[in-house]
């Protein structure tokens, strides 16, 4: 039930953002997100609310740690 | 960003980590996940069949539908017979109560039950039906609770006086503690729930390593996330240095989401809660605080939880504690199937029994 999906912010009006992923559009509320997102950001969406902005740098960093610890190259 | 997320499914990289796991695991390693989304991800991705045999996956009390107590199910089924509109996440519709009746049967008999995608949609139902009392069934862990709290805040601010929440929300860390106190449960590490952690962060889990010497890794839901978490837990066990690690940093800040927690604090207070199969766990649930009394379904609609007998033969409780596998329950695939479930672990798609049924046959 704690399924949460990354979706891209297309527009923001007041406390509500228009989001999209894979052609599916939805509206999400921004009442509980801790850092105000911007258009183009990906947010994790759960039950109609954005929970957090996804951090691209941290994602890359995690992958880099894999590479280093396993000595493999990512393509 | 989507390209980046796809990398977490990369088969070549997954194979490399699997080889590493095989090389580093010493003897048997039992890990437990406590998140229904992990349960589904582990089965769906085929990881269970790829992992070496000595790595054992246990599915803990991480499915909110499954841990909703019999007395709570009985309470909302009774409420459905009254003159109210019930709004709920679809997950609860088929959970059997006493006499195997569920919300879907109640609906067929005339009860007004509406499935909603979010608590806020339930509030919209209340606004559209001002002459009716609209009750939202609040189930879910720390991921869901702030969305319900935010909705309650809006209801109060906008003075909507026909909206109520029956809060059955539960908290994950107290349940982990109970599992570790149980002498019969053998766990070598916890795969910690990613999106619960998005809200609560690292701190509430620190006792796992400091008090119980338990390896624990916050993990995302892609195959690579899960495999790496398993490898990290094995390394912690091997080195004898258990710690709580955040390995899902793209979605989890170490400090969690303080704004969401503050919204929860404004609306809820921590209470004792009953968990199916486990019983009452002190300070493991959320009820509405006195500022939100008027929106509290228990108080406003005079609902009390009463003792109801457990479902005869159903071993859901032991499954939730990792004491037996679903296929060790005598009802599994016989009296109890997804089409005709006896217990909640077979109802929810996230339940272990439903996952075993779907992926192990």
GROMACS .gro file of C-alpha atoms in nm:
model
  436
    1UNK     CA    1   0.000   0.000   0.000
    2UNK     CA    2   0.299   0.227   0.041
    3UNK     CA    3   0.342   0.213  -0.333
    4UNK     CA    4   0.465   0.552  -0.449
    5UNK     CA    5   0.535   0.644  -0.809
    6UNK     CA    6   0.784   0.895  -0.951
    7UNK     CA    7   0.601   1.152  -1.166
    8UNK     CA    8   0.719   1.462  -1.350
    9UNK     CA    9   0.576   1.802  -1.259
   10UNK     CA   10   0.421   1.975  -1.561
   11UNK     CA   11   0.267   2.276  -1.392
   12UNK     CA   12   0.198   2.411  -1.046
   13UNK     CA   13  -0.095   2.620  -0.929
   14UNK     CA   14  -0.115   2.711  -0.560
   15UNK     CA   15  -0.095   2.385  -0.368
   16UNK     CA   16  -0.170   2.154  -0.658
   17UNK     CA   17   0.065   2.023  -0.926
   18UNK     CA   18  -0.018   1.865  -1.259
   19UNK     CA   19   0.205   1.557  -1.292
   20UNK     CA   20   0.270   1.302  -1.563
   21UNK     CA   21   0.444   0.973  -1.617
   22UNK     CA   22   0.423   0.748  -1.924
   23UNK     CA   23   0.136   0.952  -2.066
   24UNK     CA   24  -0.071   0.929  -1.748
   25UNK     CA   25  -0.161   1.269  -1.608
   26UNK     CA   26  -0.280   1.339  -1.259
   27UNK     CA   27  -0.315   1.613  -1.004
   28UNK     CA   28  -0.126   1.590  -0.678
   29UNK     CA   29  -0.135   1.804  -0.366
   30UNK     CA   30   0.179   1.967  -0.230
   31UNK     CA   31   0.066   2.004   0.135
   32UNK     CA   32   0.325   1.770   0.285
   33UNK     CA   33   0.628   1.786   0.053
   34UNK     CA   34   0.921   1.933   0.245
   35UNK     CA   35   1.088   2.118  -0.038
   36UNK     CA   36   0.880   2.313  -0.290
   37UNK     CA   37   0.934   2.142  -0.628
   38UNK     CA   38   0.964   2.314  -0.966
   39UNK     CA   39   0.828   2.231  -1.308
   40UNK     CA   40   1.045   1.952  -1.456
   41UNK     CA   41   1.122   1.795  -1.116
   42UNK     CA   42   1.025   1.436  -1.045
   43UNK     CA   43   0.830   1.382  -0.724
   44UNK     CA   44   0.727   1.060  -0.550
   45UNK     CA   45   0.350   1.044  -0.544
   46UNK     CA   46   0.146   0.846  -0.292
   47UNK     CA   47  -0.235   0.853  -0.263
   48UNK     CA   48  -0.274   1.191  -0.430
   49UNK     CA   49   0.005   1.370  -0.244
   50UNK     CA   50   0.366   1.440  -0.341
   51UNK     CA   51   0.594   1.305  -0.065
   52UNK     CA   52   0.936   1.417  -0.184
   53UNK     CA   53   1.135   1.552  -0.476
   54UNK     CA   54   1.348   1.273  -0.624
   55UNK     CA   55   1.714   1.352  -0.598
   56UNK     CA   56   1.893   1.282  -0.927
   57UNK     CA   57   2.239   1.344  -0.783
   58UNK     CA   58   2.183   1.095  -0.502
   59UNK     CA   59   2.054   0.840  -0.754
   60UNK     CA   60   2.369   0.879  -0.963
   61UNK     CA   61   2.583   0.857  -0.653
   62UNK     CA   62   2.422   0.525  -0.549
   63UNK     CA   63   2.489   0.381  -0.896
   64UNK     CA   64   2.846   0.504  -0.885
   65UNK     CA   65   2.898   0.323  -0.555
   66UNK     CA   66   2.781   0.002  -0.720
   67UNK     CA   67   3.028   0.051  -1.001
   68UNK     CA   68   3.315   0.114  -0.766
   69UNK     CA   69   3.242  -0.174  -0.532
   70UNK     CA   70   3.197  -0.420  -0.818
   71UNK     CA   71   3.445  -0.280  -1.068
   72UNK     CA   72   3.193  -0.273  -1.350
   73UNK     CA   73   3.120  -0.002  -1.602
   74UNK     CA   74   2.770   0.124  -1.652
   75UNK     CA   75   2.673   0.198  -2.009
   76UNK     CA   76   1.552   1.097  -1.467
   77UNK     CA   77   1.360   0.802  -1.609
   78UNK     CA   78   1.682   0.674  -1.770
   79UNK     CA   79   1.848   0.693  -1.434
   80UNK     CA   80   1.564   0.500  -1.269
   81UNK     CA   81   1.582   0.233  -1.538
   82UNK     CA   82   1.947   0.170  -1.449
   83UNK     CA   83   1.822   0.028  -1.119
   84UNK     CA   84   1.675  -0.259  -1.321
   85UNK     CA   85   1.993  -0.327  -1.523
   86UNK     CA   86   2.023  -0.708  -1.561
   87UNK     CA   87   2.403  -0.710  -1.597
   88UNK     CA   88   2.452  -0.511  -1.281
   89UNK     CA   89   2.199  -0.730  -1.097
   90UNK     CA   90   2.394  -1.041  -1.202
   91UNK     CA   91   2.714  -0.889  -1.069
   92UNK     CA   92   2.562  -0.816  -0.730
   93UNK     CA   93   2.408  -1.163  -0.717
   94UNK     CA   94   2.752  -1.316  -0.777
   95UNK     CA   95   2.889  -1.099  -0.500
   96UNK     CA   96   2.612  -1.212  -0.264
   97UNK     CA   97   2.686  -1.577  -0.345
   98UNK     CA   98   3.054  -1.520  -0.275
   99UNK     CA   99   3.008  -1.338   0.054
  100UNK     CA  100   2.717  -1.514   0.227
  101UNK     CA  101   2.824  -1.745   0.510
  102UNK     CA  102   2.574  -2.016   0.594
  103UNK     CA  103   2.211  -1.922   0.614
  104UNK     CA  104   2.089  -1.563   0.599
  105UNK     CA  105   1.726  -1.480   0.679
  106UNK     CA  106   1.608  -1.133   0.596
  107UNK     CA  107   1.265  -0.989   0.655
  108UNK     CA  108   1.096  -0.712   0.461
  109UNK     CA  109   0.820  -0.514   0.628
  110UNK     CA  110   0.658  -0.351   0.330
  111UNK     CA  111   0.392  -0.492   0.101
  112UNK     CA  112   0.549  -0.313  -0.194
  113UNK     CA  113   0.876  -0.497  -0.126
  114UNK     CA  114   0.685  -0.827  -0.105
  115UNK     CA  115   0.539  -0.770  -0.450
  116UNK     CA  116   0.867  -0.637  -0.595
  117UNK     CA  117   1.064  -0.939  -0.472
  118UNK     CA  118   0.818  -1.189  -0.619
  119UNK     CA  119   0.743  -0.998  -0.938
  120UNK     CA  120   1.107  -0.941  -1.033
  121UNK     CA  121   1.186  -1.308  -0.988
  122UNK     CA  122   1.452  -1.230  -0.725
  123UNK     CA  123   1.330  -1.509  -0.501
  124UNK     CA  124   1.419  -1.770  -0.758
  125UNK     CA  125   1.755  -1.608  -0.837
  126UNK     CA  126   1.883  -1.579  -0.481
  127UNK     CA  127   2.096  -1.865  -0.347
  128UNK     CA  128   1.898  -2.118  -0.146
  129UNK     CA  129   2.059  -2.023   0.182
  130UNK     CA  130   1.920  -1.671   0.158
  131UNK     CA  131   1.571  -1.683   0.299
  132UNK     CA  132   1.314  -1.413   0.240
  133UNK     CA  133   1.054  -1.358   0.512
  134UNK     CA  134   0.762  -1.128   0.462
  135UNK     CA  135   0.674  -0.941   0.781
  136UNK     CA  136   0.380  -0.730   0.898
  137UNK     CA  137   0.420  -0.475   0.619
  138UNK     CA  138   0.082  -0.494   0.453
  139UNK     CA  139  -0.155  -0.244   0.617
  140UNK     CA  140  -0.464  -0.434   0.506
  141UNK     CA  141  -0.325  -0.756   0.654
  142UNK     CA  142  -0.242  -0.607   0.994
  143UNK     CA  143  -0.575  -0.429   1.033
  144UNK     CA  144  -0.717  -0.607   1.338
  145UNK     CA  145  -1.031  -0.825   1.333
  146UNK     CA  146  -1.198  -0.584   1.578
  147UNK     CA  147  -1.129  -0.292   1.344
  148UNK     CA  148  -1.276  -0.478   1.047
  149UNK     CA  149  -1.584  -0.564   1.254
  150UNK     CA  150  -1.620  -0.198   1.360
  151UNK     CA  151  -1.625  -0.054   1.009
  152UNK     CA  152  -1.853  -0.330   0.882
  153UNK     CA  153  -2.100  -0.243   1.158
  154UNK     CA  154  -2.071   0.123   1.067
  155UNK     CA  155  -2.151   0.041   0.703
  156UNK     CA  156  -2.497  -0.071   0.815
  157UNK     CA  157  -2.573   0.275   0.951
  158UNK     CA  158  -2.681   0.584   0.762
  159UNK     CA  159  -2.338   0.700   0.646
  160UNK     CA  160  -2.126   0.702   0.331
  161UNK     CA  161  -1.807   0.499   0.381
  162UNK     CA  162  -1.507   0.601   0.174
  163UNK     CA  163  -1.207   0.370   0.159
  164UNK     CA  164  -0.901   0.265  -0.034
  165UNK     CA  165  -1.003  -0.026  -0.257
  166UNK     CA  166  -0.768  -0.259  -0.068
  167UNK     CA  167  -1.017  -0.301   0.218
  168UNK     CA  168  -1.322  -0.392   0.009
  169UNK     CA  169  -1.277  -0.769   0.022
  170UNK     CA  170  -1.129  -0.815   0.370
  171UNK     CA  171  -1.355  -1.063   0.548
  172UNK     CA  172  -1.500  -0.974   0.886
  173UNK     CA  173  -1.699  -1.190   1.125
  174UNK     CA  174  -1.919  -1.434   0.926
  175UNK     CA  175  -1.687  -1.375   0.626
  176UNK     CA  176  -1.889  -1.070   0.529
  177UNK     CA  177  -1.694  -0.788   0.363
  178UNK     CA  178  -1.755  -0.430   0.245
  179UNK     CA  179  -1.841  -0.552  -0.103
  180UNK     CA  180  -2.120  -0.771   0.037
  181UNK     CA  181  -2.237  -0.478   0.249
  182UNK     CA  182  -2.243  -0.262  -0.062
  183UNK     CA  183  -2.450  -0.523  -0.247
  184UNK     CA  184  -2.694  -0.516   0.043
  185UNK     CA  185  -2.738  -0.141   0.009
  186UNK     CA  186  -2.460   0.014   0.218
  187UNK     CA  187  -2.315   0.327   0.061
  188UNK     CA  188  -1.944   0.252   0.010
  189UNK     CA  189  -1.722   0.450  -0.225
  190UNK     CA  190  -1.368   0.353  -0.323
  191UNK     CA  191  -1.133   0.653  -0.337
  192UNK     CA  192  -0.774   0.694  -0.451
  193UNK     CA  193  -0.684   0.943  -0.182
  194UNK     CA  194  -0.809   1.079   0.150
  195UNK     CA  195  -0.855   1.413  -0.023
  196UNK     CA  196  -1.096   1.250  -0.270
  197UNK     CA  197  -1.293   1.128   0.032
  198UNK     CA  198  -1.316   1.487   0.152
  199UNK     CA  199  -1.450   1.585  -0.191
  200UNK     CA  200  -1.723   1.322  -0.148
  201UNK     CA  201  -1.815   1.494   0.179
  202UNK     CA  202  -1.830   1.833   0.007
  203UNK     CA  203  -2.051   1.693  -0.267
  204UNK     CA  204  -2.287   1.530  -0.017
  205UNK     CA  205  -2.332   1.792   0.258
  206UNK     CA  206  -2.648   1.625   0.390
  207UNK     CA  207  -2.464   1.295   0.459
  208UNK     CA  208  -2.205   1.186   0.709
  209UNK     CA  209  -1.897   1.075   0.513
  210UNK     CA  210  -1.646   0.851   0.691
  211UNK     CA  211  -1.297   0.774   0.560
  212UNK     CA  212  -1.133   0.449   0.677
  213UNK     CA  213  -0.779   0.556   0.765
  214UNK     CA  214  -0.549   0.259   0.716
  215UNK     CA  215  -0.180   0.263   0.634
  216UNK     CA  216   0.158   0.330   0.786
  217UNK     CA  217   0.367   0.646   0.811
  218UNK     CA  218   0.360   0.687   0.431
  219UNK     CA  219  -0.016   0.726   0.420
  220UNK     CA  220  -0.086   0.888   0.757
  221UNK     CA  221   0.044   1.236   0.660
  222UNK     CA  222  -0.183   1.243   0.352
  223UNK     CA  223  -0.478   1.176   0.584
  224UNK     CA  224  -0.354   1.434   0.835
  225UNK     CA  225  -0.323   1.697   0.561
  226UNK     CA  226  -0.677   1.619   0.447
  227UNK     CA  227  -0.809   1.654   0.803
  228UNK     CA  228  -0.637   1.992   0.832
  229UNK     CA  229  -0.809   2.110   0.514
  230UNK     CA  230  -1.145   1.981   0.640
  231UNK     CA  231  -1.103   2.173   0.964
  232UNK     CA  232  -0.985   2.493   0.795
  233UNK     CA  233  -1.275   2.483   0.550
  234UNK     CA  234  -1.520   2.399   0.832
  235UNK     CA  235  -1.654   2.089   0.659
  236UNK     CA  236  -1.864   1.936   0.932
  237UNK     CA  237  -1.982   1.610   0.773
  238UNK     CA  238  -1.639   1.446   0.726
  239UNK     CA  239  -1.495   1.194   0.972
  240UNK     CA  240  -1.192   0.967   0.984
  241UNK     CA  241  -1.174   0.631   1.159
  242UNK     CA  242  -0.802   0.617   1.218
  243UNK     CA  243  -0.654   0.267   1.218
  244UNK     CA  244  -0.310   0.399   1.122
  245UNK     CA  245  -0.012   0.203   1.249
  246UNK     CA  246   0.356   0.272   1.302
  247UNK     CA  247   0.630   0.044   1.172
  248UNK     CA  248   0.919   0.074   1.425
  249UNK     CA  249   0.722  -0.051   1.732
  250UNK     CA  250   0.621  -0.363   1.535
  251UNK     CA  251   0.987  -0.435   1.450
  252UNK     CA  252   1.070  -0.419   1.820
  253UNK     CA  253   0.794  -0.669   1.904
  254UNK     CA  254   0.926  -0.910   1.639
  255UNK     CA  255   1.275  -0.890   1.785
  256UNK     CA  256   1.146  -0.948   2.139
  257UNK     CA  257   0.975  -1.267   2.021
  258UNK     CA  258   1.215  -1.552   2.098
  259UNK     CA  259   1.071  -1.772   1.824
  260UNK     CA  260   1.142  -1.529   1.542
  261UNK     CA  261   1.473  -1.579   1.367
  262UNK     CA  262   1.580  -1.280   1.161
  263UNK     CA  263   1.933  -1.186   1.050
  264UNK     CA  264   1.845  -0.851   0.896
  265UNK     CA  265   1.566  -0.610   0.811
  266UNK     CA  266   1.499  -0.469   0.464
  267UNK     CA  267   1.342  -0.142   0.580
  268UNK     CA  268   1.044   0.010   0.398
  269UNK     CA  269   1.145   0.280   0.150
  270UNK     CA  270   0.848   0.511   0.151
  271UNK     CA  271   0.773   0.486   0.523
  272UNK     CA  272   1.134   0.599   0.557
  273UNK     CA  273   1.075   0.890   0.318
  274UNK     CA  274   0.861   1.029   0.599
  275UNK     CA  275   1.035   0.910   0.920
  276UNK     CA  276   1.401   0.900   0.810
  277UNK     CA  277   1.675   0.697   0.979
  278UNK     CA  278   1.644   0.786   1.344
  279UNK     CA  279   1.342   0.575   1.452
  280UNK     CA  280   1.526   0.261   1.338
  281UNK     CA  281   1.858   0.318   1.512
  282UNK     CA  282   1.760   0.093   1.805
  283UNK     CA  283   1.768  -0.206   1.569
  284UNK     CA  284   2.147  -0.197   1.552
  285UNK     CA  285   2.225  -0.040   1.890
  286UNK     CA  286   1.991  -0.252   2.106
  287UNK     CA  287   1.943  -0.568   1.900
  288UNK     CA  288   2.262  -0.586   1.688
  289UNK     CA  289   2.041  -0.619   1.383
  290UNK     CA  290   2.163  -0.524   1.034
  291UNK     CA  291   1.903  -0.301   0.868
  292UNK     CA  292   1.898  -0.126   0.530
  293UNK     CA  293   1.644   0.124   0.396
  294UNK     CA  294   1.583   0.013   0.042
  295UNK     CA  295   1.410   0.119  -0.277
  296UNK     CA  296   1.197  -0.115  -0.483
  297UNK     CA  297   1.395  -0.190  -0.799
  298UNK     CA  298   1.579  -0.524  -0.824
  299UNK     CA  299   1.916  -0.353  -0.790
  300UNK     CA  300   1.805  -0.166  -0.476
  301UNK     CA  301   1.692  -0.487  -0.310
  302UNK     CA  302   1.996  -0.692  -0.411
  303UNK     CA  303   2.233  -0.429  -0.288
  304UNK     CA  304   2.047  -0.402   0.041
  305UNK     CA  305   2.082  -0.779   0.087
  306UNK     CA  306   2.454  -0.758   0.014
  307UNK     CA  307   2.497  -0.474   0.265
  308UNK     CA  308   2.311  -0.669   0.534
  309UNK     CA  309   2.527  -0.977   0.473
  310UNK     CA  310   2.843  -0.764   0.496
  311UNK     CA  311   2.723  -0.616   0.826
  312UNK     CA  312   2.655  -0.961   0.966
  313UNK     CA  313   2.991  -1.094   0.849
  314UNK     CA  314   3.183  -0.804   0.996
  315UNK     CA  315   2.989  -0.818   1.324
  316UNK     CA  316   2.916  -0.448   1.289
  317UNK     CA  317   2.544  -0.404   1.243
  318UNK     CA  318   2.420  -0.059   1.153
  319UNK     CA  319   2.116   0.111   1.005
  320UNK     CA  320   2.194   0.230   0.653
  321UNK     CA  321   1.999   0.451   0.417
  322UNK     CA  322   2.053   0.297   0.073
  323UNK     CA  323   1.758   0.476  -0.092
  324UNK     CA  324   1.895   0.827  -0.080
  325UNK     CA  325   1.728   0.939  -0.400
  326UNK     CA  326   1.395   0.918  -0.217
  327UNK     CA  327   1.486   0.921   0.153
  328UNK     CA  328   1.664   1.201   0.336
  329UNK     CA  329   1.833   1.079   0.655
  330UNK     CA  330   1.609   1.320   0.842
  331UNK     CA  331   1.295   1.204   0.656
  332UNK     CA  332   1.030   1.461   0.574
  333UNK     CA  333   0.995   1.697   0.874
  334UNK     CA  334   0.708   1.891   0.718
  335UNK     CA  335   0.497   1.577   0.676
  336UNK     CA  336   0.576   1.475   1.034
  337UNK     CA  337   0.469   1.815   1.158
  338UNK     CA  338   0.134   1.786   0.981
  339UNK     CA  339   0.093   1.443   1.144
  340UNK     CA  340   0.179   1.587   1.486
  341UNK     CA  341  -0.080   1.862   1.449
  342UNK     CA  342  -0.359   1.612   1.386
  343UNK     CA  343  -0.269   1.280   1.546
  344UNK     CA  344  -0.158   1.150   1.882
  345UNK     CA  345   0.026   0.824   1.934
  346UNK     CA  346  -0.193   0.551   2.082
  347UNK     CA  347  -0.181   0.179   2.154
  348UNK     CA  348  -0.301  -0.023   1.857
  349UNK     CA  349  -0.415  -0.379   1.785
  350UNK     CA  350  -0.236  -0.565   1.508
  351UNK     CA  351  -0.377  -0.879   1.353
  352UNK     CA  352  -0.179  -1.182   1.462
  353UNK     CA  353   0.037  -0.979   1.698
  354UNK     CA  354  -0.211  -0.823   1.941
  355UNK     CA  355  -0.189  -0.488   2.114
  356UNK     CA  356   0.139  -0.304   2.068
  357UNK     CA  357   0.186  -0.005   2.298
  358UNK     CA  358   0.234   0.330   2.124
  359UNK     CA  359   0.209   0.180   1.777
  360UNK     CA  360  -0.093   0.357   1.631
  361UNK     CA  361  -0.227   0.701   1.553
  362UNK     CA  362  -0.557   0.844   1.676
  363UNK     CA  363  -0.695   1.194   1.621
  364UNK     CA  364  -0.591   1.435   1.897
  365UNK     CA  365  -0.832   1.653   2.094
  366UNK     CA  366  -0.808   1.942   1.848
  367UNK     CA  367  -0.961   1.711   1.589
  368UNK     CA  368  -1.220   1.546   1.814
  369UNK     CA  369  -1.509   1.662   1.598
  370UNK     CA  370  -1.367   1.483   1.296
  371UNK     CA  371  -1.281   1.166   1.488
  372UNK     CA  372  -1.514   0.893   1.364
  373UNK     CA  373  -1.476   0.694   1.687
  374UNK     CA  374  -1.598   0.982   1.903
  375UNK     CA  375  -1.845   1.153   1.670
  376UNK     CA  376  -2.017   0.832   1.564
  377UNK     CA  377  -1.975   0.652   1.896
  378UNK     CA  378  -1.778   0.354   1.769
  379UNK     CA  379  -1.596   0.117   2.000
  380UNK     CA  380  -1.377  -0.178   1.918
  381UNK     CA  381  -1.513  -0.499   2.061
  382UNK     CA  382  -1.358  -0.842   2.092
  383UNK     CA  383  -1.428  -1.064   1.795
  384UNK     CA  384  -1.307  -1.421   1.758
  385UNK     CA  385  -1.017  -1.476   1.517
  386UNK     CA  386  -1.098  -1.645   1.185
  387UNK     CA  387  -1.101  -2.022   1.246
  388UNK     CA  388  -0.804  -2.198   1.087
  389UNK     CA  389  -0.646  -1.882   0.943
  390UNK     CA  390  -0.272  -1.861   1.020
  391UNK     CA  391  -0.232  -1.509   0.884
  392UNK     CA  392  -0.089  -1.393   1.217
  393UNK     CA  393   0.194  -1.649   1.207
  394UNK     CA  394   0.261  -1.565   0.842
  395UNK     CA  395   0.290  -1.196   0.933
  396UNK     CA  396   0.550  -1.278   1.199
  397UNK     CA  397   0.749  -1.494   0.961
  398UNK     CA  398   0.685  -1.803   1.174
  399UNK     CA  399   0.532  -2.007   0.895
  400UNK     CA  400   0.531  -1.981   0.518
  401UNK     CA  401   0.191  -1.924   0.356
  402UNK     CA  402   0.193  -2.273   0.205
  403UNK     CA  403   0.232  -2.420   0.555
  404UNK     CA  404  -0.116  -2.295   0.649
  405UNK     CA  405  -0.368  -2.579   0.620
  406UNK     CA  406  -0.616  -2.353   0.440
  407UNK     CA  407  -0.370  -2.234   0.172
  408UNK     CA  408  -0.492  -2.310  -0.181
  409UNK     CA  409  -0.767  -2.527  -0.033
  410UNK     CA  410  -1.031  -2.330   0.156
  411UNK     CA  411  -0.840  -2.005   0.100
  412UNK     CA  412  -0.768  -1.866  -0.247
  413UNK     CA  413  -0.758  -1.512  -0.391
  414UNK     CA  414  -1.102  -1.571  -0.545
  415UNK     CA  415  -1.244  -1.678  -0.210
  416UNK     CA  416  -1.008  -1.554   0.062
  417UNK     CA  417  -1.049  -1.657   0.425
  418UNK     CA  418  -0.791  -1.422   0.570
  419UNK     CA  419  -0.655  -1.078   0.480
  420UNK     CA  420  -0.310  -1.206   0.373
  421UNK     CA  421  -0.487  -1.372   0.079
  422UNK     CA  422  -0.706  -1.067   0.006
  423UNK     CA  423  -0.453  -0.795  -0.045
  424UNK     CA  424  -0.238  -0.823  -0.356
  425UNK     CA  425   0.044  -0.727  -0.120
  426UNK     CA  426  -0.034  -1.007   0.123
  427UNK     CA  427   0.221  -1.287   0.147
  428UNK     CA  428  -0.040  -1.554   0.089
  429UNK     CA  429  -0.167  -1.385  -0.227
  430UNK     CA  430   0.191  -1.341  -0.353
  431UNK     CA  431   0.270  -1.708  -0.284
  432UNK     CA  432  -0.046  -1.812  -0.461
  433UNK     CA  433   0.022  -1.596  -0.764
  434UNK     CA  434   0.395  -1.651  -0.810
  435UNK     CA  435   0.479  -1.988  -0.656
  436UNK     CA  436   0.235  -2.209  -0.846
   0.00000   0.00000   0.00000
